[in-house]
JSON list of C-alpha atoms in Angstrom, two decimals:
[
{"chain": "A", "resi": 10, "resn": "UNK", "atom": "CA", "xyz": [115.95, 151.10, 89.27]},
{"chain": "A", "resi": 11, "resn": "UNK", "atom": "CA", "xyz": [116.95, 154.31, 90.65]},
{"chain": "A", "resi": 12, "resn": "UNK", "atom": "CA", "xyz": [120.17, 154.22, 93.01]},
{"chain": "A", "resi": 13, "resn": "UNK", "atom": "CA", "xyz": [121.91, 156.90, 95.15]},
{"chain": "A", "resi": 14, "resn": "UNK", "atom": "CA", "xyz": [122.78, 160.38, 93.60]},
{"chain": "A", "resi": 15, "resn": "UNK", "atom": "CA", "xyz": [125.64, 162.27, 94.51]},
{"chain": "A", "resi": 16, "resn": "UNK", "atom": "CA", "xyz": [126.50, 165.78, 93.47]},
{"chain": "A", "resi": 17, "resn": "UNK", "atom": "CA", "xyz": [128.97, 167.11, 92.43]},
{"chain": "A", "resi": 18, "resn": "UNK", "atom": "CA", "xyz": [131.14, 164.08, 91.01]},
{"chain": "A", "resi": 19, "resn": "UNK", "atom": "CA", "xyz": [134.24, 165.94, 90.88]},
{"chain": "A", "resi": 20, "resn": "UNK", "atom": "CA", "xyz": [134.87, 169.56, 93.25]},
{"chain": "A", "resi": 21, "resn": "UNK", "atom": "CA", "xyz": [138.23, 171.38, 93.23]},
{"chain": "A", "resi": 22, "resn": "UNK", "atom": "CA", "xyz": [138.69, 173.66, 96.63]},
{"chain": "A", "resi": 23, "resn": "UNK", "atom": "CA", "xyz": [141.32, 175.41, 97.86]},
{"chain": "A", "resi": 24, "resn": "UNK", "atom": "CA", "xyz": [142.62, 174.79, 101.39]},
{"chain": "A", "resi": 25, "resn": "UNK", "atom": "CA", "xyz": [140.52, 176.62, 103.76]},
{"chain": "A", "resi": 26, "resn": "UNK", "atom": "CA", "xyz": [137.47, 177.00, 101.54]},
{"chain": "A", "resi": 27, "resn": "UNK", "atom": "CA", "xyz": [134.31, 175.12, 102.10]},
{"chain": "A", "resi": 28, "resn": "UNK", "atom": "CA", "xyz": [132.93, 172.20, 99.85]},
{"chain": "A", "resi": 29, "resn": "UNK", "atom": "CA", "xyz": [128.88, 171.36, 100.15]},
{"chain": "A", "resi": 30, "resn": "UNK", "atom": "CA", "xyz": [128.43, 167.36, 99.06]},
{"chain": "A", "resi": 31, "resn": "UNK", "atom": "CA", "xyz": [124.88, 166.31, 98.30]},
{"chain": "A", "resi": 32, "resn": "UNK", "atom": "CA", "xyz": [123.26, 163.20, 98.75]},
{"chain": "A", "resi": 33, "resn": "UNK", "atom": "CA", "xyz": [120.22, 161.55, 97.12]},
{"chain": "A", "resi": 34, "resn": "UNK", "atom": "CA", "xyz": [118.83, 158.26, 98.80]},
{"chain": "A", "resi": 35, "resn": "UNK", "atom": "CA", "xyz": [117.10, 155.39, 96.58]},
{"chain": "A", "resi": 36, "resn": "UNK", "atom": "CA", "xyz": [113.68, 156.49, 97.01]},
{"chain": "A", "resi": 37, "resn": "UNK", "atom": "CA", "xyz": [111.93, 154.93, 100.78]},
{"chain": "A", "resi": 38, "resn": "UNK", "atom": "CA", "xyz": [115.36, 154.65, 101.97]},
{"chain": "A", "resi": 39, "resn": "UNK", "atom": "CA", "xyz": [115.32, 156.25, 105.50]},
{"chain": "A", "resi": 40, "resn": "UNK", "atom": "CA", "xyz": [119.08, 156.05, 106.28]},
{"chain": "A", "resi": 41, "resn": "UNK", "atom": "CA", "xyz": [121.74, 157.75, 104.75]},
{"chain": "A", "resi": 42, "resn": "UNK", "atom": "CA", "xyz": [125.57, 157.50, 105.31]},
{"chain": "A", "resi": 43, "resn": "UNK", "atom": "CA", "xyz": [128.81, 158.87, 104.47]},
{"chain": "A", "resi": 44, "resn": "UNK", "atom": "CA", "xyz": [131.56, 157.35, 104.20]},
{"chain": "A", "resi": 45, "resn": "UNK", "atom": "CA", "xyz": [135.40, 158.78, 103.41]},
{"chain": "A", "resi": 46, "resn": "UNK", "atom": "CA", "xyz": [137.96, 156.69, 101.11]},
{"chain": "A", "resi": 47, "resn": "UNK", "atom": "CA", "xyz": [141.20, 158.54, 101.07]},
{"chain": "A", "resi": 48, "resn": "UNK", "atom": "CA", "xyz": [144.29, 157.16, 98.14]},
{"chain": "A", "resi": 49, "resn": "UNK", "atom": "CA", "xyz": [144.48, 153.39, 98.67]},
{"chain": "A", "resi": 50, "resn": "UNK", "atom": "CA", "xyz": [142.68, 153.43, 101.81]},
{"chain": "A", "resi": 51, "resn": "UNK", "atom": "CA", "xyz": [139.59, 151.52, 102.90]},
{"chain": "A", "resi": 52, "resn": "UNK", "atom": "CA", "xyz": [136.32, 153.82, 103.20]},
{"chain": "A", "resi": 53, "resn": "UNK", "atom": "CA", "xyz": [135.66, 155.56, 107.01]},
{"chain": "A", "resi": 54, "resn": "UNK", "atom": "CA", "xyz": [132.46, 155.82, 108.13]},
{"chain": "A", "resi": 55, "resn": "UNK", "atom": "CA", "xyz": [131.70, 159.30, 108.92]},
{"chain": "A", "resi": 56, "resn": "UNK", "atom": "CA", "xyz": [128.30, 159.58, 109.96]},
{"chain": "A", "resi": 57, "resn": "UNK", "atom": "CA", "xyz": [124.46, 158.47, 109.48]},
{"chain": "A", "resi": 58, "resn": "UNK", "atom": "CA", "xyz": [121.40, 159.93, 109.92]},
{"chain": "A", "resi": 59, "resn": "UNK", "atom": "CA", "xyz": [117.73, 158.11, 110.27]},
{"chain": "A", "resi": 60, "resn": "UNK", "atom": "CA", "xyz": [114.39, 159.76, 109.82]},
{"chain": "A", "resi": 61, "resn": "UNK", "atom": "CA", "xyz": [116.71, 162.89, 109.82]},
{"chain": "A", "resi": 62, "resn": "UNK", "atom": "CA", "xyz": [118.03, 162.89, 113.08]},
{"chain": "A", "resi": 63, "resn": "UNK", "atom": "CA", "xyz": [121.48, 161.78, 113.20]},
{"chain": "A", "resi": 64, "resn": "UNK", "atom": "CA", "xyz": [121.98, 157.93, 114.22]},
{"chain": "A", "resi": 65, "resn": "UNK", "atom": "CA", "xyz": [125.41, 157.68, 114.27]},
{"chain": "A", "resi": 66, "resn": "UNK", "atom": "CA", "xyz": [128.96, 159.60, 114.30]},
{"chain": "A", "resi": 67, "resn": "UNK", "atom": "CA", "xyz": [132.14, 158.15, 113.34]},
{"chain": "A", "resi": 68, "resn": "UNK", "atom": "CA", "xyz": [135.43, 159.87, 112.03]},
{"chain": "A", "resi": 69, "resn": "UNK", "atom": "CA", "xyz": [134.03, 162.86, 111.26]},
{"chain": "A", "resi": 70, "resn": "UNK", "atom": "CA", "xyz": [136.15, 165.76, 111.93]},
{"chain": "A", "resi": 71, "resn": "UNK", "atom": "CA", "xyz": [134.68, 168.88, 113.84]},
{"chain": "A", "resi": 72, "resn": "UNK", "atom": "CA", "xyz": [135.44, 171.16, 110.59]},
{"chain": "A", "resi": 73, "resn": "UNK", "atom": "CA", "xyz": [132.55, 168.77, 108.95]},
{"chain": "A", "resi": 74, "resn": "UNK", "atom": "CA", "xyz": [128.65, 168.65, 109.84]},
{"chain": "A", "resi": 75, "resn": "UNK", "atom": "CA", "xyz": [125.70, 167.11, 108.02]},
{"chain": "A", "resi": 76, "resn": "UNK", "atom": "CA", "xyz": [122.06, 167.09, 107.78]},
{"chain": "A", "resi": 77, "resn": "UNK", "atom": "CA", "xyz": [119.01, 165.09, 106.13]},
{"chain": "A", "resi": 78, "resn": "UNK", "atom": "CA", "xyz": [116.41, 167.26, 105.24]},
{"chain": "A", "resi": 79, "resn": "UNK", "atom": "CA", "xyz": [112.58, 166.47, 105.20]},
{"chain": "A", "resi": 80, "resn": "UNK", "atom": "CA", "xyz": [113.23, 164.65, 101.55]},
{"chain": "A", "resi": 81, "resn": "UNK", "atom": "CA", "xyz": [115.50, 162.76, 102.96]},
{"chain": "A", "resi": 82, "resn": "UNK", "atom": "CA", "xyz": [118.47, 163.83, 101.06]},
{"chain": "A", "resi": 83, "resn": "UNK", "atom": "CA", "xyz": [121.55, 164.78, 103.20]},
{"chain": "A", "resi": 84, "resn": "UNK", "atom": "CA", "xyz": [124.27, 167.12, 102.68]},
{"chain": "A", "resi": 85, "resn": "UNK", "atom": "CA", "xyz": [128.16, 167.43, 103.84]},
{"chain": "A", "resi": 86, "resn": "UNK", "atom": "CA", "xyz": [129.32, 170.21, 105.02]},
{"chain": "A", "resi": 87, "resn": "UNK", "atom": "CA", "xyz": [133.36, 170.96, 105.49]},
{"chain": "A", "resi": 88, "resn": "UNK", "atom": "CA", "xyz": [134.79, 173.62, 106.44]},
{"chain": "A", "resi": 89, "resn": "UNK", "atom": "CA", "xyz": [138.61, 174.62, 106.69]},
{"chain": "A", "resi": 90, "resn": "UNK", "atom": "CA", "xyz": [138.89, 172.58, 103.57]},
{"chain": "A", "resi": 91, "resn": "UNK", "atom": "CA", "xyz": [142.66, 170.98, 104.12]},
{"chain": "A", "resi": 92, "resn": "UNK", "atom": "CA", "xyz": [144.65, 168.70, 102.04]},
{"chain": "A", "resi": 93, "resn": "UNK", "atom": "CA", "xyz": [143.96, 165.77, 103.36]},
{"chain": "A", "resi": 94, "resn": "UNK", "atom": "CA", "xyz": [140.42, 166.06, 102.66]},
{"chain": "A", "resi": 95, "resn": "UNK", "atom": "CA", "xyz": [140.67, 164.86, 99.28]},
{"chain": "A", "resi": 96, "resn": "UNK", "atom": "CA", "xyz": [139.34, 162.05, 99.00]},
{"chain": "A", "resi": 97, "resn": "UNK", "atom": "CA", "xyz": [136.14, 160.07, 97.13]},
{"chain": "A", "resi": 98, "resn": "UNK", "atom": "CA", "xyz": [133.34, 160.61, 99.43]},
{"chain": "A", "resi": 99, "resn": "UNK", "atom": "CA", "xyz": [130.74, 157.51, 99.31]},
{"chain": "A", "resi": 100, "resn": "UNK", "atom": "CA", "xyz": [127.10, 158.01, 100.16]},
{"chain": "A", "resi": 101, "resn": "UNK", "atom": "CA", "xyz": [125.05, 154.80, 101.40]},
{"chain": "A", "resi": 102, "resn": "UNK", "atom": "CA", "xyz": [121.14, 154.61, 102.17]},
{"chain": "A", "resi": 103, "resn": "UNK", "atom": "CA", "xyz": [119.61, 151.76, 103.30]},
{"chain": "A", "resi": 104, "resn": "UNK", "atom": "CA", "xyz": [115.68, 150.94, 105.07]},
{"chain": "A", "resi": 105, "resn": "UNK", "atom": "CA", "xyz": [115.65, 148.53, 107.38]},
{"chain": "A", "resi": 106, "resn": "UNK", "atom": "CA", "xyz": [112.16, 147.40, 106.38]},
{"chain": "A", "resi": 107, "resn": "UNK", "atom": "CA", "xyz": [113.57, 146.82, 102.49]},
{"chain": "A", "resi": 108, "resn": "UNK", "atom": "CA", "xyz": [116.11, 143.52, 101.22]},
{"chain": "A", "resi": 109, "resn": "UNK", "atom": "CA", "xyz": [118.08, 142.50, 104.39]},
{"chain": "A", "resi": 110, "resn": "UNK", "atom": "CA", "xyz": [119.19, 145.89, 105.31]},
{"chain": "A", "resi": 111, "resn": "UNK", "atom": "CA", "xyz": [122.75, 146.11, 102.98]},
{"chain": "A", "resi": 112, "resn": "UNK", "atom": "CA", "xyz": [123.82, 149.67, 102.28]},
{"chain": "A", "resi": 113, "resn": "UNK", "atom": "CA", "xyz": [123.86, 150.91, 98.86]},
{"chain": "A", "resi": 114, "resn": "UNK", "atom": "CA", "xyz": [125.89, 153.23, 97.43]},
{"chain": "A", "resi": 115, "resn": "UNK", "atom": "CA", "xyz": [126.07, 156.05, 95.38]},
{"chain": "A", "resi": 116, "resn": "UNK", "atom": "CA", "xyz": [129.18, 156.52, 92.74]},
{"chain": "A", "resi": 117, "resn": "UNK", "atom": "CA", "xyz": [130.96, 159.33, 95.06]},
{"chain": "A", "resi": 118, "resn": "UNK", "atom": "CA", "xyz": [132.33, 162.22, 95.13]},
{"chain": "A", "resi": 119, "resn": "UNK", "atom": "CA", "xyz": [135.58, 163.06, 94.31]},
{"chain": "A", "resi": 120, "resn": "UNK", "atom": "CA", "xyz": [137.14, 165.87, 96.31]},
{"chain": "A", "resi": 121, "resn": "UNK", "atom": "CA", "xyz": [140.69, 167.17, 95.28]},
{"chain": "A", "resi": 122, "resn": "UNK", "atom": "CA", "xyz": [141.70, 170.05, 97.94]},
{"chain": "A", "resi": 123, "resn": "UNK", "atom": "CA", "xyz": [144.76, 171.87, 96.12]},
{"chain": "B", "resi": 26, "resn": "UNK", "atom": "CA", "xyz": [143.16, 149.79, 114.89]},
{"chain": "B", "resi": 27, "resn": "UNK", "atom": "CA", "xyz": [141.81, 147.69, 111.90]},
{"chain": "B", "resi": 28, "resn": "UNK", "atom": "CA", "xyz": [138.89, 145.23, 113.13]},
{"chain": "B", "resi": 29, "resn": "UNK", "atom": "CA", "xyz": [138.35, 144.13, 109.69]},
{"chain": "B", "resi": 30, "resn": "UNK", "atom": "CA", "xyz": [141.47, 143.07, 107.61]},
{"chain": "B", "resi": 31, "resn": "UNK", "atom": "CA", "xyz": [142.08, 141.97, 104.73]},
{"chain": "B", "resi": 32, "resn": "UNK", "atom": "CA", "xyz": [145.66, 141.33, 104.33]},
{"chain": "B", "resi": 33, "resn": "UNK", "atom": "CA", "xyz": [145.45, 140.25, 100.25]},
{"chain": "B", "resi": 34, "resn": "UNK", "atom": "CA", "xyz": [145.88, 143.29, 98.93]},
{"chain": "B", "resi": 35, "resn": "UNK", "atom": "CA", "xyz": [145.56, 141.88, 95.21]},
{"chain": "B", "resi": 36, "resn": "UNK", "atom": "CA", "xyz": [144.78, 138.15, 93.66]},
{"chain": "B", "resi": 37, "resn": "UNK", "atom": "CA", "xyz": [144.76, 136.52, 90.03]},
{"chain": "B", "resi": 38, "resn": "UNK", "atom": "CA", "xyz": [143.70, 133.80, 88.97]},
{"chain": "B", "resi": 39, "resn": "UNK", "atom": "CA", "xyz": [142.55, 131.73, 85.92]},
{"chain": "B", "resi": 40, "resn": "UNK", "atom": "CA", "xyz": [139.51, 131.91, 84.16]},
{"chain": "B", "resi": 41, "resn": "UNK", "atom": "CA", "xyz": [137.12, 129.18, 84.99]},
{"chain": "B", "resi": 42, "resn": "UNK", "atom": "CA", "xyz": [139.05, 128.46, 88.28]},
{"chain": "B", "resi": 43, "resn": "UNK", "atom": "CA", "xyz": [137.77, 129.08, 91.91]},
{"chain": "B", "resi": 44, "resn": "UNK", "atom": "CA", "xyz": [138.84, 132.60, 93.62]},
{"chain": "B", "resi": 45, "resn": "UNK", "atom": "CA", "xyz": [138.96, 132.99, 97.49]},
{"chain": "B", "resi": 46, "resn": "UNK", "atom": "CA", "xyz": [139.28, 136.15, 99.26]},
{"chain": "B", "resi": 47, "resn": "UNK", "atom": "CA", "xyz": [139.70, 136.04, 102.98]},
{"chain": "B", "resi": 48, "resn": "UNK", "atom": "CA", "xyz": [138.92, 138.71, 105.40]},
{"chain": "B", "resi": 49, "resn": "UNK", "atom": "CA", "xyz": [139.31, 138.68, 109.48]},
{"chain": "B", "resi": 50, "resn": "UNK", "atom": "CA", "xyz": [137.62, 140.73, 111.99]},
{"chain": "B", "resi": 51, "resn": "UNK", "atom": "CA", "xyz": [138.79, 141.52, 115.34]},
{"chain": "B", "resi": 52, "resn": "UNK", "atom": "CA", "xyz": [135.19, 142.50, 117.23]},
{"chain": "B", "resi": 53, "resn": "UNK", "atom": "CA", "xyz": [133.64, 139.87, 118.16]},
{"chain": "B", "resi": 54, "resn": "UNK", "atom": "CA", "xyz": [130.21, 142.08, 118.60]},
{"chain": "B", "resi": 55, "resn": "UNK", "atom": "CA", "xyz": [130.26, 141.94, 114.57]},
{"chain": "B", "resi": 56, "resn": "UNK", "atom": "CA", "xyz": [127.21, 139.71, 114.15]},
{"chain": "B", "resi": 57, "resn": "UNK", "atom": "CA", "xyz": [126.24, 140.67, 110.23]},
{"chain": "B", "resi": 58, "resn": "UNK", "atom": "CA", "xyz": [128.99, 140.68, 107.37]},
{"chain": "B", "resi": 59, "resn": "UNK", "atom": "CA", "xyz": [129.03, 141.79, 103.95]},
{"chain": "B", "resi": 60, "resn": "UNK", "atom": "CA", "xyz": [130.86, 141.74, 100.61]},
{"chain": "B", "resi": 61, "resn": "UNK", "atom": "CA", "xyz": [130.82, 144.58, 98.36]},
{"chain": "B", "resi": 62, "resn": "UNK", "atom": "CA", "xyz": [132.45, 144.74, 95.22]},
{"chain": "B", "resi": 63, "resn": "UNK", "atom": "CA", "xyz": [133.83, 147.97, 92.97]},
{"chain": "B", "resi": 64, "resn": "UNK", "atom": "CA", "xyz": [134.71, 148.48, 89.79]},
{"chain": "B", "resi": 65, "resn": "UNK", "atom": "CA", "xyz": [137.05, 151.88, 88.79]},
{"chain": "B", "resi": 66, "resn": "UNK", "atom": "CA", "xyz": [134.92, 155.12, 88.91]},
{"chain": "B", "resi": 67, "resn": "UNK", "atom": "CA", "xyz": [131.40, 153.55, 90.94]},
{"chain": "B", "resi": 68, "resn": "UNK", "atom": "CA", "xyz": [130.53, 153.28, 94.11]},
{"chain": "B", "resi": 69, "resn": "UNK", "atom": "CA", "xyz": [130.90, 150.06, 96.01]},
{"chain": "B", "resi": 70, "resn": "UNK", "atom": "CA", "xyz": [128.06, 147.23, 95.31]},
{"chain": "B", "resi": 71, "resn": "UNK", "atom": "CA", "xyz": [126.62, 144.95, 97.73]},
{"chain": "B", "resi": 72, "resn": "UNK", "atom": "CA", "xyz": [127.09, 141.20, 96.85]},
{"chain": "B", "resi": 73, "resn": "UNK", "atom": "CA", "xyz": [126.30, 138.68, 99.20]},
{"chain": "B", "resi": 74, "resn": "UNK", "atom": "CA", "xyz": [125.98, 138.46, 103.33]},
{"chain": "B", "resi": 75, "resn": "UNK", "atom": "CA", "xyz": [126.06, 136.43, 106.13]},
{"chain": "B", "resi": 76, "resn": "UNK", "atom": "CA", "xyz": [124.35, 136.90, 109.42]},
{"chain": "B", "resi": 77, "resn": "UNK", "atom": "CA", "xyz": [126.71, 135.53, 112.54]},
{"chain": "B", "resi": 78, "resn": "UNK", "atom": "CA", "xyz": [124.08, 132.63, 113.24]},
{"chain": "B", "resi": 79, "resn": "UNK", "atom": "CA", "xyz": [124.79, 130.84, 109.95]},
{"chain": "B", "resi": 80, "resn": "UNK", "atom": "CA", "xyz": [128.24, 129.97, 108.38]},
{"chain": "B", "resi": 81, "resn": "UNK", "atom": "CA", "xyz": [127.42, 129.80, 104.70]},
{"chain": "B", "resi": 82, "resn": "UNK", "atom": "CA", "xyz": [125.50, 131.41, 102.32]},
{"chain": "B", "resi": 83, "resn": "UNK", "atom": "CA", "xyz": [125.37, 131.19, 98.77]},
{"chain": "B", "resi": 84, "resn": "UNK", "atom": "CA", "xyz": [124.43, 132.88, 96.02]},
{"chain": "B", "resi": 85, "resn": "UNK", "atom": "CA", "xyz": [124.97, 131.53, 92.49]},
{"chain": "B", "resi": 86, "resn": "UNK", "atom": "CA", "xyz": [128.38, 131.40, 91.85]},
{"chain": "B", "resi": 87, "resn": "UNK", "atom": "CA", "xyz": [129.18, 133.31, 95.09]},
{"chain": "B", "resi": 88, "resn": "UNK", "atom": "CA", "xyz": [129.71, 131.59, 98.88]},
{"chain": "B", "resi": 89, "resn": "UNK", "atom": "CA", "xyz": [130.53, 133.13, 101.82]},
{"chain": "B", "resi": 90, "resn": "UNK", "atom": "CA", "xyz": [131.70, 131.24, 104.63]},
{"chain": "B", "resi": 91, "resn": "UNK", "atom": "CA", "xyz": [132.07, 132.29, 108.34]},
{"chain": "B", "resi": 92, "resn": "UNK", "atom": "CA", "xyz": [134.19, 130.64, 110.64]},
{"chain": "B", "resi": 93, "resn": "UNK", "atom": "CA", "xyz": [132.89, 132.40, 113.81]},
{"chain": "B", "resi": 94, "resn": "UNK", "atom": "CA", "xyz": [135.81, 131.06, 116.39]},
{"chain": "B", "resi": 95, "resn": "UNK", "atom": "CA", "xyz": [138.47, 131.97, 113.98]},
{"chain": "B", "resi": 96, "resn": "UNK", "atom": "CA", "xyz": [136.75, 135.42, 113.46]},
{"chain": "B", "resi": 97, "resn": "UNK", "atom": "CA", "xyz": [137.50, 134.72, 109.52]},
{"chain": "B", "resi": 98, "resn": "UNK", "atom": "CA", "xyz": [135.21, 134.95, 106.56]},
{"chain": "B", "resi": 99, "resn": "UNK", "atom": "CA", "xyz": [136.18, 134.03, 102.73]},
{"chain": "B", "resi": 100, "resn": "UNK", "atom": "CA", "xyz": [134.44, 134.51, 100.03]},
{"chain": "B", "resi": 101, "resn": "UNK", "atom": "CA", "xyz": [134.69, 132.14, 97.13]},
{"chain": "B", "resi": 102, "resn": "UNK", "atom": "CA", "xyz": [133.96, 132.75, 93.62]},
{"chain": "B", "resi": 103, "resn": "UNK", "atom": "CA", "xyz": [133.08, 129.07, 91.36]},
{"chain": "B", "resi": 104, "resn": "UNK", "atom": "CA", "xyz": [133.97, 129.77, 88.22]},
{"chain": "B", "resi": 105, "resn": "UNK", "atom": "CA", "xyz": [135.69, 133.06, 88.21]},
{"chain": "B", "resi": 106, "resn": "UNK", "atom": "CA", "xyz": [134.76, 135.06, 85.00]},
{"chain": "B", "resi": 107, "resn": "UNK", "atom": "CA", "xyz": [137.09, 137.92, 83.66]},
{"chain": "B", "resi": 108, "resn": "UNK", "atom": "CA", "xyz": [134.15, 140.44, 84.46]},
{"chain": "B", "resi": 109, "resn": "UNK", "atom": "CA", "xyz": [134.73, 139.27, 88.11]},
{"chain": "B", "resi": 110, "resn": "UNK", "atom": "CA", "xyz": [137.67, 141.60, 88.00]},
{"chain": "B", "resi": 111, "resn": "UNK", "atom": "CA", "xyz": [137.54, 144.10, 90.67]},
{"chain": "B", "resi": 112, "resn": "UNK", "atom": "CA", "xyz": [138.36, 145.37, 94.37]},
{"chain": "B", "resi": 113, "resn": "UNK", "atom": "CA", "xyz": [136.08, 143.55, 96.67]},
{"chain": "B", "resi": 114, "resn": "UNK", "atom": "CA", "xyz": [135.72, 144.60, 99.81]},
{"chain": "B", "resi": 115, "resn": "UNK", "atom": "CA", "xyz": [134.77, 142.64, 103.43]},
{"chain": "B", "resi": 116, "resn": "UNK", "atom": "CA", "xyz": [132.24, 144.90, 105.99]},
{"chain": "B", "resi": 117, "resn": "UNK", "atom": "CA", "xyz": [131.19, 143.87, 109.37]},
{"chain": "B", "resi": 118, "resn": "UNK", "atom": "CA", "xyz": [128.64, 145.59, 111.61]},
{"chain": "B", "resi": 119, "resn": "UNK", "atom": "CA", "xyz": [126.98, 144.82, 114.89]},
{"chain": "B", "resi": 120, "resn": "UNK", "atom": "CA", "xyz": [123.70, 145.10, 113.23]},
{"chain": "B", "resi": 121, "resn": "UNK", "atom": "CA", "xyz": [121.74, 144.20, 116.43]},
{"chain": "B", "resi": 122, "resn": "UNK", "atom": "CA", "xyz": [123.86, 146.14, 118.68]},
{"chain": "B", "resi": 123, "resn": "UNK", "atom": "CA", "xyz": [124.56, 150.08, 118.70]},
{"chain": "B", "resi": 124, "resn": "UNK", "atom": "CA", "xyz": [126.49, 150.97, 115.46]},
{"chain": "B", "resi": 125, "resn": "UNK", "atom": "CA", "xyz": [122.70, 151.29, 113.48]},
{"chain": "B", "resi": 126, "resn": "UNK", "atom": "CA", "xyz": [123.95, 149.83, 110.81]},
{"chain": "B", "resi": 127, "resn": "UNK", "atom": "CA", "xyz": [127.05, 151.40, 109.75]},
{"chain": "B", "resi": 128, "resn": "UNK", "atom": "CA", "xyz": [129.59, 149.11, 107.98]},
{"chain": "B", "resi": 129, "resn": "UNK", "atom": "CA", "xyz": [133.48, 149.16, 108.94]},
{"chain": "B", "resi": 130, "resn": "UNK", "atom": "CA", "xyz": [135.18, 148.18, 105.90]},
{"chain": "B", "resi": 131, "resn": "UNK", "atom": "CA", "xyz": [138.59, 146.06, 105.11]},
{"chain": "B", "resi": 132, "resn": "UNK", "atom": "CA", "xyz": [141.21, 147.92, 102.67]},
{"chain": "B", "resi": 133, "resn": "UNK", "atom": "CA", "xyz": [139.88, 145.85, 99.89]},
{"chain": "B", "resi": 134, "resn": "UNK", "atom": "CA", "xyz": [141.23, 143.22, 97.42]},
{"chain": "B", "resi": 135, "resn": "UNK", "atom": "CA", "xyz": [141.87, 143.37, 93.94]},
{"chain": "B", "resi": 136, "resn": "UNK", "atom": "CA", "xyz": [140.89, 140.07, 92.02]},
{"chain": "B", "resi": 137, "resn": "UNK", "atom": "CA", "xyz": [142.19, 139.91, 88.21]},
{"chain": "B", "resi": 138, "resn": "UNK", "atom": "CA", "xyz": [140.74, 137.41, 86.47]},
{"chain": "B", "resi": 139, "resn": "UNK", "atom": "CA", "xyz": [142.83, 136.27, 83.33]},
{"chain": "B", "resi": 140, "resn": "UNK", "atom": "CA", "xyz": [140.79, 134.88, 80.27]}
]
C-alpha cells in the first residue's frame, strides 16, 4: 500500500540558508501535518493543512511557512536556517472519512544545519 | 508544559512476558488517544487507540486501557516478542474539539525485548 513520501531524506544547510521539505500524502488523504523531533525529544506539531487551507498552527517558528498544493502534497519552507533546526522532520496525512482518523506517517526528514 | 508524559524513558523485559507502558495526560479536553510505535530510521506507526468514552480496547496481543479520572493510559503488550522492540510513543488529541486532529506526543519509551 502506498504510505507518505518525504523528500529529501537527508539535507545538509548552512545556518542562514533555506531548506524546502516535501511532502507526499497516502493517496485520498486530505490532511497533512508536520511535525518536528529534535535529539531525544518527543515530535512538535508544527502545522496542518486540510483541503489546502491551513487547519492548524502549532510551534512553528515565523522563519518557517507551508503550503498544500492542489495535489495535495505540502511543502516546508525555512528560512534563516539556524542550528537548532536540525532535527527529523515527520510528515502525517490522515482523511477523516478513512480507518478511525489515526495519522500516518512518512519516514522523515533528516535536517542537519552545520 | 508537557500534557502528555511519559516518564519511562526505557523498559525490558522477557520474552513471552507481559510489557506495560504507561503514559499520563494533563488536558482533560483530550478525548481520543493513540499509540504509535518506531523503529530506528522510519517514521512513527499507528498501533492501537482509544476514544475517551471507552476504557479498553484491544487488539490482538495489544490493550490499551484508559483510566479517565486518573488521566492515565497503559498500554500492555501479552506476550512480548523480541520484534516488539522499539520506542513507542503515547498521543492525545481533542479530536472533537478545535486541535483538527493534530496529535501532541509523549517523549517516547524504549521497550527491549530479550529472547
Amino acid at each position: 500500500a502506498a504510505g507518505v513520501i518525504q523528500s529529501p531524506r537527508h539535507l545538509i544547510k548552512e545556518k542562514r540558508e533555506t531548506a524546502t521539505l516535501k511532502c507526499y500524502p497516502i493517496p485520498r488523504h486530505d490532511t497533512v501535518y508536520w511535525y518536528q523531533q529534535g535529539p531525544g525529544q518527543d515530535p512538535q506539531f508544527l502545522i496542518s493543512f486540510y483541503e489546502k487551507m491551513q487547519s492548524d498552527k502549532g510551534s512553528i517558528p515565523d522563519r518557517f511557512s507551508a503550503q498544500q498544493f492542489s495535489d495535495y502534497h505540502s511543502e516546508l519552507n525555512m528560512s534563516s536556517l539556524e542550528l537548532g533546526d536540525s532535527a527529523l522532520y515527520f510528515c502525517a496525512s490522515s482523511s477523516p472519512s478513512v480507518g478511525t482518523g489515526e495519522l500516518f506517517f512518512g519516514e522523515g526528514s533528516r535536517l542537519t544545519v552545520l | 508544559d508537557q500534557q502528555v508524559k511519559q516518564n519511562s524513558p526505557s523498559l525490558s523485559v522477557q520474552e513471552g512476558r507481559i510489557s506495560i507502558l504507561n503514559c499520563d495526560y494533563t488536558n482533560s479536553m483530550f478525548d481520543y488517544f493513540l499509540w504509535y510505535k518506531k523503529y530506528p530510521a522510519e517514521g512513527p506507526t499507528f498501533l492501537i487507540s482509544i476514544s475517551s468514552i471507552k476504557d479498553k480496547n484491544e487488539d490482538g496481543r495489544f490493550t490499551v486501557f484508559l483510566n479517565k479520572s486518573a488521566k492515565h493510559l497503559s498500554l500492555h503488550i501479552v506476550p512480548s516478542q523480541p520484534g516488539d522492540s522499539a520506542v513507542y510513543f503515547c498521543a492525545a488529541s481533542d479530536r472533537y474539539g478545535g486541535s483538527q486532529g493534530n496529535l501532541i506526543f509523549g517523549k517516547g519509551t524504549k521497550l527491549s525485548v530479550k529472547p
